[in-house]
């Protein structure tokens, strides 16, 4: 039996660990989960966020401003996306019921293969992003260990002077700061991959439905009434898929909009820092990986949404592939109704107005380049 929700199993486990998904209230952890979530969020998430934002606000040069911007703004956006997830958590979990129903409608090995490939693709993308984040943190830690100065993993404001204090104070500061970054890295990996994973499974079920529709009327063993019954079930499945699409669009709309803004700001700041600031090789490599990860996050989102749109068009073509010529008048009427519904493009929109497509990704990159040009002019005016 195929289980589409297995594509998101790791996401929900990590969300439970970081205080965003309550445990069973009958368990010991579940009864104290609210306290656990509050303490975890204040110690790790809020504490690190305040450290980065205050350091960003205290920037005294354009170089330090861009370095802080490349970390503080994306982390602020990730926390807002995390809040949006927590607010829409019940609606997202409700989509699992729809997916389970669609899993039960799988009627052939080809459809089962399509869904399993979707699950594997979602898991693969999840692991790829987490590996990229692990590489970024590893390079930053290595730079921290080989540096002769007392530094933090990334620039942040600390209310005590850890640079001139004893080594014990510095070590405790670094450990606390690093744990906060590792926790936020888990949050970033989860928050940035779960919309793509859900959209990939939506595309997989749309593709499976298209395959089911294209086979209608081609089995000579079925009567016309049986073909009509199959078509009715396909129409009901299509309606469920459209409901699933609308639910995901409502849940992800704000997160997608914030993602575009975050990526453009991070790309601009990192490019400026790499081009105009003299830094070491390891630090440059870390910034390059950071740039690629931010870019990949938005690319994944746009690719997944584009995949849903493509499979929606495939469903429309599948209607023409079914053997509707040899069917009853009732079948033909219903197939026209399904054709009319499938002609509406499945284009997800961020913030109600911005379409989530590959061309939107190009617009985000162009926006980052425009901001980089502005920063370059500011840099030249400072030198002048």
XYZ file of C-alpha atoms in Angstrom:
384
model
C 0.000 0.000 0.000
C 1.395 3.393 -1.040
C 1.506 6.088 1.646
C 2.070 9.587 0.218
C 2.450 11.098 3.685
C 5.720 9.167 4.099
C 7.306 11.866 1.910
C 6.868 14.324 4.825
C 7.653 11.997 7.732
C 11.053 13.539 8.487
C 9.596 17.045 8.283
C 7.021 16.416 10.984
C 9.517 14.619 13.230
C 11.887 17.568 13.123
C 9.020 20.022 13.670
C 8.058 18.068 16.785
C 11.653 18.203 18.000
C 11.921 21.988 17.566
C 8.580 22.706 19.233
C 6.246 23.280 16.278
C 4.175 20.072 16.265
C 2.581 18.996 19.583
C 3.015 15.402 20.694
C 0.236 13.061 21.854
C -1.290 14.685 24.984
C -1.595 11.237 26.581
C 2.188 10.861 26.761
C 4.530 12.467 29.303
C 6.156 14.593 26.582
C 2.775 15.616 25.219
C 1.532 16.844 28.609
C 4.564 19.131 28.981
C 5.052 19.914 25.285
C 3.837 23.523 25.522
C 6.455 24.369 28.146
C 9.083 22.530 26.129
C 8.184 24.448 22.948
C 8.264 27.838 24.709
C 11.636 27.197 26.395
C 13.158 25.801 23.189
C 11.947 28.754 21.109
C 13.162 31.394 23.570
C 16.571 29.841 24.237
C 17.547 28.872 20.705
C 15.368 30.593 18.150
C 14.582 33.965 19.734
C 18.017 34.279 21.357
C 19.922 33.705 18.104
C 17.581 35.924 16.132
C 18.093 38.827 18.561
C 21.860 38.311 18.415
C 21.933 38.555 14.615
C 19.424 41.390 14.278
C 21.100 43.592 16.914
C 24.471 42.979 15.258
C 22.912 43.937 11.919
C 21.508 47.168 13.369
C 24.876 48.031 14.931
C 26.758 47.725 11.631
C 29.213 50.581 11.172
C 30.298 49.980 7.560
C 28.780 48.832 4.310
C 30.881 45.645 4.439
C 29.708 44.631 7.916
C 26.175 45.670 6.950
C 26.175 43.255 3.988
C 27.748 40.425 5.986
C 25.121 40.751 8.704
C 22.350 41.221 6.143
C 23.228 37.935 4.413
C 22.386 36.031 7.615
C 20.022 38.234 9.656
C 17.378 38.872 6.986
C 17.082 35.235 5.803
C 16.849 34.019 9.410
C 14.156 36.636 10.147
C 12.219 35.458 7.114
C 12.635 31.807 8.152
C 11.155 32.587 11.563
C 8.206 34.319 9.927
C 7.735 31.284 7.676
C 7.917 29.065 10.747
C 5.167 31.114 12.383
C 3.100 30.811 9.205
C 3.585 27.043 9.293
C 2.530 26.853 12.935
C -0.568 28.940 12.141
C -1.529 26.758 9.143
C -0.488 23.465 10.743
C -3.982 21.995 11.039
C -4.872 22.823 7.452
C -1.663 21.231 6.197
C -2.311 18.081 8.223
C -5.826 17.953 6.769
C -4.275 17.537 3.311
C -2.933 14.160 4.466
C -6.521 12.844 4.539
C -6.940 13.866 0.899
C -3.647 12.227 -0.028
C -4.626 9.009 1.757
C -7.896 8.940 -0.189
C -6.034 9.448 -3.464
C -3.608 6.679 -2.469
C -6.581 4.347 -2.226
C -7.592 5.215 -5.797
C -4.359 3.846 -7.287
C -5.451 1.120 -9.674
C -2.374 0.000 -11.608
C 1.324 -0.665 -11.189
C 2.099 2.351 -13.390
C 0.183 4.681 -11.070
C 1.849 3.115 -8.050
C 5.251 3.666 -9.649
C 4.404 7.332 -10.303
C 3.519 7.930 -6.646
C 6.569 6.038 -5.357
C 8.826 8.072 -7.648
C 7.234 11.242 -6.264
C 7.929 10.107 -2.688
C 11.549 9.298 -3.519
C 12.003 12.634 -5.311
C 10.651 14.554 -2.301
C 12.930 12.647 0.096
C 15.940 13.128 -2.186
C 15.452 16.912 -2.338
C 15.014 17.005 1.445
C 18.320 15.177 1.954
C 20.135 17.292 -0.651
C 19.279 20.549 1.107
C 20.202 19.177 4.525
C 23.529 17.966 3.157
C 24.184 21.419 1.700
C 23.400 23.020 5.060
C 25.709 20.508 6.773
C 28.521 21.466 4.370
C 27.992 25.180 5.104
C 28.098 24.638 8.867
C 31.126 22.336 8.570
C 33.113 24.917 6.602
C 32.122 27.637 9.072
C 33.195 25.434 12.009
C 36.499 24.623 10.336
C 37.163 28.323 9.785
C 36.279 28.916 13.437
C 38.793 26.307 14.641
C 41.732 27.420 12.469
C 41.211 31.132 13.084
C 43.686 32.788 15.422
C 41.056 35.291 16.561
C 38.126 34.667 18.855
C 35.221 34.511 16.410
C 31.685 33.158 16.296
C 30.221 30.843 13.672
C 28.542 33.891 12.076
C 28.677 37.527 13.238
C 26.329 38.148 16.152
C 25.837 40.481 19.087
C 26.647 39.040 22.520
C 25.813 41.055 25.682
C 29.171 40.185 27.289
C 32.736 40.603 26.059
C 33.661 37.052 25.071
C 36.795 38.167 23.194
C 38.716 39.379 26.248
C 37.142 37.057 28.825
C 38.570 33.744 29.929
C 38.735 30.819 27.506
C 35.964 29.062 29.456
C 33.581 31.974 28.860
C 34.519 32.072 25.178
C 34.041 28.315 24.800
C 30.617 28.439 26.485
C 29.606 31.357 24.240
C 30.690 29.533 21.094
C 28.917 26.327 22.103
C 25.663 28.141 22.901
C 25.896 30.145 19.668
C 26.620 27.012 17.604
C 23.759 25.024 19.132
C 21.428 27.882 18.253
C 22.673 27.810 14.648
C 22.310 24.035 14.414
C 18.716 24.278 15.664
C 17.945 27.037 13.209
C 19.628 25.018 10.440
C 17.138 22.210 11.090
C 14.320 24.740 10.974
C 15.597 26.251 7.715
C 15.970 22.846 6.059
C 12.463 21.858 7.054
C 10.700 25.131 6.300
C 12.332 25.442 2.879
C 11.669 21.883 1.674
C 8.173 21.110 2.923
C 6.296 23.272 0.331
C 8.253 21.615 -2.479
C 7.613 18.144 -1.058
C 3.851 18.695 -0.864
C 3.788 20.180 -4.371
C 5.781 17.229 -5.743
C 3.236 14.787 -4.296
C 0.393 16.898 -5.693
C 2.047 16.714 -9.121
C 2.520 12.942 -8.760
C -1.166 12.363 -7.974
C -2.161 14.625 -10.869
C 0.067 12.566 -13.164
C -1.450 9.327 -11.829
C -4.948 10.687 -12.469
C -3.940 11.679 -16.012
C -2.788 8.105 -16.649
C -6.087 6.796 -15.252
C -8.136 9.142 -17.441
C -6.173 8.322 -20.612
C -7.099 4.611 -20.209
C -10.843 5.255 -19.981
C -12.834 3.404 -22.632
C -9.913 1.351 -23.939
C -10.782 -1.830 -22.016
C -13.180 -3.891 -24.187
C -14.277 -5.950 -21.184
C -16.067 -2.974 -19.595
C -19.577 -1.878 -20.493
C -20.529 1.717 -21.189
C -22.111 2.021 -17.737
C -18.917 0.792 -16.096
C -16.903 3.328 -18.102
C -19.250 6.075 -16.908
C -18.757 4.926 -13.313
C -14.974 5.065 -13.764
C -15.219 8.558 -15.218
C -17.330 9.741 -12.262
C -14.642 8.516 -9.862
C -11.987 10.291 -11.921
C -14.028 13.515 -11.791
C -14.308 13.158 -8.008
C -10.554 12.572 -7.789
C -9.924 15.652 -9.921
C -12.112 17.704 -7.598
C -10.126 16.413 -4.604
C -6.869 17.332 -6.327
C -8.151 20.843 -7.011
C -9.212 21.150 -3.347
C -5.748 19.956 -2.335
C -4.152 22.521 -4.645
C -6.243 25.364 -3.221
C -5.486 24.274 0.346
C -1.739 24.159 -0.322
C -1.849 27.512 -2.095
C -3.587 29.058 0.915
C -1.074 27.459 3.311
C 2.065 28.341 1.343
C 1.121 31.741 -0.082
C 2.829 33.895 2.538
C 5.833 31.560 2.887
C 6.476 31.700 -0.864
C 6.258 35.488 -0.913
C 8.718 35.783 1.982
C 11.037 33.294 0.288
C 11.355 35.474 -2.812
C 12.234 38.540 -0.737
C 14.709 36.591 1.390
C 16.526 35.092 -1.597
C 16.903 38.411 -3.415
C 18.290 40.122 -0.285
C 20.685 37.274 0.533
C 21.964 36.973 -3.052
C 22.606 40.705 -3.209
C 24.418 40.877 0.155
C 26.554 37.782 -0.428
C 27.586 38.863 -3.943
C 28.579 42.299 -2.663
C 30.558 40.738 0.174
C 32.364 38.336 -2.171
C 33.160 40.960 -4.822
C 34.102 44.035 -2.813
C 35.385 42.704 0.532
C 38.730 41.005 0.952
C 38.210 37.743 2.826
C 40.044 34.431 3.114
C 39.519 31.383 0.923
C 37.580 29.364 3.498
C 35.286 32.245 4.260
C 34.706 32.781 0.538
C 33.867 29.095 0.050
C 31.420 29.275 2.942
C 29.740 32.340 1.428
C 29.543 30.665 -1.989
C 27.834 27.601 -0.514
C 25.504 29.908 1.411
C 24.649 31.708 -1.835
C 23.994 28.415 -3.651
C 21.783 27.139 -0.829
C 19.616 30.281 -0.759
C 19.303 30.085 -4.544
C 18.456 26.383 -4.453
C 15.669 26.985 -1.934
C 13.798 29.309 -4.290
C 14.673 27.215 -7.334
C 13.157 24.158 -5.628
C 9.977 26.058 -4.819
C 9.550 27.372 -8.365
C 10.436 23.994 -9.905
C 7.853 22.169 -7.759
C 5.130 24.693 -8.594
C 6.061 24.506 -12.291
C 5.833 20.702 -12.070
C 2.263 20.957 -10.747
C 1.323 23.298 -13.588
C 2.869 20.941 -16.161
C 1.018 17.908 -14.808
C -2.224 19.921 -14.853
C -1.703 20.477 -18.589
C -0.930 16.768 -19.006
C -4.276 15.959 -17.409
C -6.018 18.106 -20.008
C -4.231 16.219 -22.803
C -5.146 12.896 -21.178
C -8.842 13.748 -21.587
C -8.337 13.737 -25.354
C -6.515 10.386 -25.183
C -9.423 8.493 -23.668
C -11.740 6.550 -26.000
C -14.678 8.942 -25.741
C -15.865 8.335 -29.323
C -17.241 4.870 -28.545
C -18.911 5.873 -25.300
C -22.419 6.946 -24.354
C -23.828 10.459 -24.517
C -23.657 10.684 -20.720
C -19.933 9.823 -20.827
C -19.305 12.504 -23.441
C -21.121 15.134 -21.403
C -19.124 14.305 -18.308
C -15.837 14.274 -20.208
C -16.609 17.758 -21.571
C -17.232 18.916 -18.003
C -13.907 17.457 -16.870
C -12.146 19.017 -19.852
C -13.546 22.437 -18.970
C -12.341 22.087 -15.375
C -8.885 20.869 -16.367
C -8.351 23.873 -18.666
C -7.943 26.129 -15.648
C -4.146 26.310 -15.140
C -2.805 25.091 -11.784
C -0.600 28.114 -11.157
C 0.215 28.729 -7.501
C 0.419 32.346 -6.383
C 2.497 33.852 -3.601
C 0.885 36.679 -1.707
C -2.204 36.299 -3.938
C -0.638 38.117 -6.903
C 2.878 36.687 -7.620
C 2.848 33.472 -9.718
C 5.251 30.806 -8.461
C 6.963 29.744 -11.688
C 10.445 29.410 -13.134
C 10.145 32.861 -14.686
C 9.529 34.212 -11.172
C 12.878 32.723 -10.149
C 14.521 34.692 -12.955
C 12.771 37.839 -11.733
C 14.129 37.250 -8.206
C 17.682 36.954 -9.578
C 17.200 40.142 -11.609
C 15.933 41.916 -8.492
C 19.047 40.814 -6.583
C 21.238 42.165 -9.397
C 19.406 45.505 -9.294
C 19.978 45.798 -5.535
C 23.635 44.832 -6.022
C 24.005 47.661 -8.534
C 22.580 50.084 -5.983
C 24.981 48.851 -3.287
C 27.863 49.209 -5.733
C 26.969 52.852 -6.302
C 26.841 53.405 -2.529
C 30.235 51.715 -2.187
C 31.766 53.922 -4.889
C 30.325 57.045 -3.287
C 31.898 56.052 0.067
C 35.300 55.545 -1.607
C 34.947 58.852 -3.393
